[in-house]
Short mmCIF file of C-alpha atoms in Angstrom, two decimals:
data_model
loop_
_atom_site.label_atom_id
_atom_site.label_comp_id
_atom_site.label_asym_id
_atom_site.label_seq_id
_atom_site.Cartn_x
_atom_site.Cartn_y
_atom_site.Cartn_z
CA MET A 1 88.03 -66.57 130.25
CA TYR A 2 87.06 -63.82 127.25
CA GLU A 3 83.76 -65.60 127.23
CA LYS A 4 83.47 -65.32 130.98
CA THR A 5 84.37 -61.90 131.12
CA LEU A 6 81.42 -61.34 128.23
CA THR A 7 79.12 -63.40 130.33
CA LEU A 8 79.95 -61.65 134.21
CA LEU A 9 79.31 -58.55 131.52
CA THR A 10 76.14 -59.40 130.41
CA ARG A 11 73.94 -60.08 133.31
CA THR A 12 75.87 -56.95 135.35
CA LEU A 13 74.40 -55.52 132.31
CA THR A 14 71.05 -57.06 132.69
CA ALA A 15 70.82 -56.32 136.45
CA LEU A 16 71.66 -52.55 136.23
CA SER A 17 68.96 -52.24 133.38
CA ALA A 18 66.25 -53.95 135.87
CA VAL A 19 67.39 -51.86 138.57
CA LEU A 20 66.65 -48.66 136.14
CA PHE A 21 64.18 -49.88 135.55
CA LEU A 22 62.75 -51.11 138.57
CA ILE A 23 63.48 -47.01 139.76
CA MET A 24 62.66 -45.42 136.45
CA THR A 25 58.80 -47.22 136.96
CA THR A 26 58.60 -46.18 141.07
CA LEU A 27 59.55 -42.79 140.24
CA VAL A 28 57.16 -42.38 137.29
CA CYS A 29 54.52 -44.10 140.36
CA LEU A 30 55.74 -42.26 142.64
CA GLN A 31 55.07 -38.89 140.47
CA VAL A 32 51.96 -39.07 139.51
CA PHE A 33 50.80 -40.12 143.27
CA TYR A 34 52.73 -37.42 144.56
CA ARG A 35 50.71 -35.69 141.09
CA TYR A 36 47.25 -36.45 141.80
CA VAL A 37 46.34 -37.02 144.62
CA LEU A 38 48.91 -35.06 147.26
CA ASN A 39 48.51 -32.34 144.70
CA ALA A 40 51.81 -31.92 144.71
CA PRO A 41 53.98 -33.13 142.27
CA LEU A 42 57.93 -34.20 142.37
CA THR A 43 59.77 -31.47 140.94
CA GLY A 44 62.70 -33.00 138.05
CA SER A 45 60.87 -36.68 138.13
CA GLU A 46 59.90 -36.44 134.87
CA GLU A 47 62.87 -35.69 134.05
CA ALA A 48 64.69 -38.54 135.99
CA ALA A 49 62.55 -40.59 134.86
CA ARG A 50 63.38 -39.73 130.88
CA ALA A 51 67.17 -39.96 131.82
CA LEU A 52 66.87 -42.99 133.46
CA LEU A 53 65.16 -44.60 130.11
CA ILE A 54 67.19 -43.41 127.86
CA TYR A 55 69.92 -45.64 130.00
CA VAL A 56 67.91 -48.21 130.22
CA VAL A 57 67.14 -48.66 125.94
CA LEU A 58 70.47 -49.04 125.33
CA LEU A 59 72.55 -50.67 127.81
CA GLY A 60 69.61 -53.04 127.85
CA ALA A 61 70.07 -53.52 123.77
CA ALA A 62 73.40 -54.07 124.59
CA SER A 63 72.11 -56.55 127.15
CA GLY A 64 70.34 -58.19 124.17
CA VAL A 65 73.49 -58.14 121.73
CA GLY A 66 75.27 -59.51 124.36
CA ASN A 67 72.19 -63.04 124.55
CA ARG A 68 72.03 -61.85 120.85
CA SER A 69 68.52 -62.18 122.51
CA HIS A 70 67.26 -59.04 119.33
CA LEU A 71 63.92 -60.06 117.39
CA THR A 72 64.65 -61.85 114.27
CA ILE A 73 62.01 -62.84 111.65
CA GLY A 74 62.31 -67.15 112.47
CA TYR A 75 60.31 -67.59 109.85
CA PHE A 76 62.24 -67.32 107.08
CA TYR A 77 65.86 -67.59 108.39
CA GLU A 78 64.85 -71.43 109.60
CA ARG A 79 63.66 -71.69 105.39
CA PHE A 80 67.51 -70.74 104.05
CA PRO A 81 70.49 -73.38 104.41
CA VAL A 82 72.74 -73.36 105.77
CA ILE A 83 75.39 -71.45 104.08
CA LEU A 84 72.86 -69.24 104.22
CA ARG A 85 72.13 -68.64 107.49
CA LYS A 86 76.35 -67.61 108.89
CA ALA A 87 75.67 -65.13 105.60
CA ALA A 88 72.84 -63.65 107.22
CA THR A 89 73.22 -63.72 110.59
CA LEU A 90 76.79 -62.45 110.02
CA LEU A 91 75.31 -59.11 107.73
CA TYR A 92 73.37 -58.74 111.12
CA PHE A 93 76.10 -58.17 113.45
CA ILE A 94 77.70 -56.00 110.10
CA SER A 95 74.66 -53.68 110.64
CA ILE A 96 74.52 -54.24 114.83
CA LEU A 97 77.97 -53.08 114.62
CA SER A 98 77.45 -50.09 112.01
CA ILE A 99 74.72 -48.80 114.14
CA ALA A 100 76.22 -49.20 117.67
CA LEU A 101 79.95 -47.37 115.63
CA LEU A 102 77.85 -44.84 115.03
CA PHE A 103 76.68 -44.61 118.31
CA VAL A 104 79.52 -44.35 119.81
CA ILE A 105 81.32 -41.34 117.63
CA GLN A 106 77.85 -38.54 117.26
CA GLY A 107 77.31 -40.25 120.02
CA TRP A 108 80.41 -39.27 121.96
CA ASP A 109 80.86 -36.02 120.22
CA LEU A 110 76.87 -34.53 121.09
CA ALA A 111 77.88 -34.86 124.62
CA GLN A 112 80.70 -33.52 124.68
CA ARG A 113 79.12 -30.38 123.07
CA THR A 114 76.34 -30.45 125.49
CA MET A 115 78.21 -31.30 128.66
CA MET A 116 77.87 -27.35 129.36
CA GLN A 117 74.00 -27.30 129.13
CA THR A 118 71.73 -28.54 132.06
CA THR A 119 68.83 -29.88 132.62
CA PRO A 120 65.96 -27.35 133.18
CA ALA A 121 64.11 -29.17 136.37
CA LEU A 122 67.45 -31.66 137.90
CA ARG A 123 70.23 -29.02 136.73
CA ILE A 124 72.51 -31.32 135.34
CA PRO A 125 74.11 -31.36 132.48
CA LYS A 126 72.84 -32.86 129.83
CA GLY A 127 76.51 -35.02 128.04
CA LEU A 128 75.57 -36.64 131.62
CA ILE A 129 72.08 -38.44 129.81
CA VAL A 130 73.65 -38.51 126.33
CA TYR A 131 76.51 -39.80 127.07
CA ALA A 132 74.26 -43.54 126.97
CA PHE A 133 75.28 -43.55 123.03
CA PRO A 134 78.77 -44.26 123.74
CA ILE A 135 78.62 -46.13 126.27
CA GLY A 136 75.74 -48.43 124.88
CA GLY A 137 77.53 -48.63 121.24
CA ALA A 138 80.57 -49.17 123.18
CA LEU A 139 79.16 -52.01 124.58
CA MET A 140 77.81 -53.64 121.61
CA CYS A 141 80.41 -53.54 119.59
CA ILE A 142 82.27 -55.71 121.96
CA TYR A 143 79.42 -57.52 121.21
CA SER A 144 79.37 -57.58 117.95
CA VAL A 145 83.04 -58.20 117.19
CA SER A 146 83.42 -61.17 119.41
CA LEU A 147 80.27 -62.60 117.74
CA ILE A 148 81.21 -62.14 114.59
CA LYS A 149 85.23 -63.74 115.20
CA GLU A 150 82.80 -66.97 116.64
CA ILE A 151 80.06 -67.14 113.38
CA LEU A 152 83.44 -66.45 111.41
CA GLY A 153 85.44 -69.17 113.53
CA ALA A 154 82.65 -71.80 112.78
CA SER A 155 82.94 -71.15 109.72
CA ASN A 156 86.83 -72.30 109.25
CA ASN A 157 86.56 -75.43 111.55
CA PRO A 158 83.46 -77.65 110.14
CA HIS A 159 85.08 -79.78 113.59
CA SER A 160 83.71 -77.41 116.15
CA ALA A 161 80.49 -77.61 117.95
CA GLN A 162 79.32 -74.03 117.16
CA ASN A 163 79.65 -74.58 113.51
CA LYS A 164 76.62 -77.32 113.91
CA LYS A 165 74.08 -76.02 115.39
CA SER A 166 72.46 -72.92 113.62
CA LEU A 167 73.78 -69.99 114.22
#
């Protein structure tokens, strides 16, 4: 049940990131068209595109943790013995968890402090944009903890199918 929920969450995040990316790209293209063809720039489109980019990056990063699709240096990793691969994978996800916790704690604090400030063109609270950090960080924490538990569970059960494939 838990794995199905995480899979659904990952698919939802991936789809949401794609939709936000599409909106952002459309907005930037419209801005270029209006500015250079119609000589009438759209007000606030650059701010909106910037805010969307922040959400796309952080939600996409969380989705990447869930899909295990972040960058790795496979050349060295594949040459490690199995036990060292597991240790490297564990260190990898502990590092992601640490950074994600930093995003949650510091992002929440910054979002709270910037809620009274508004963006110049859109007039929305800057905190709404900054909330992307604690949201993305919390999602990365959920995925990281799940993957760390999976790695430790595979290490403790020598007969599991998960232990036989490389993590």
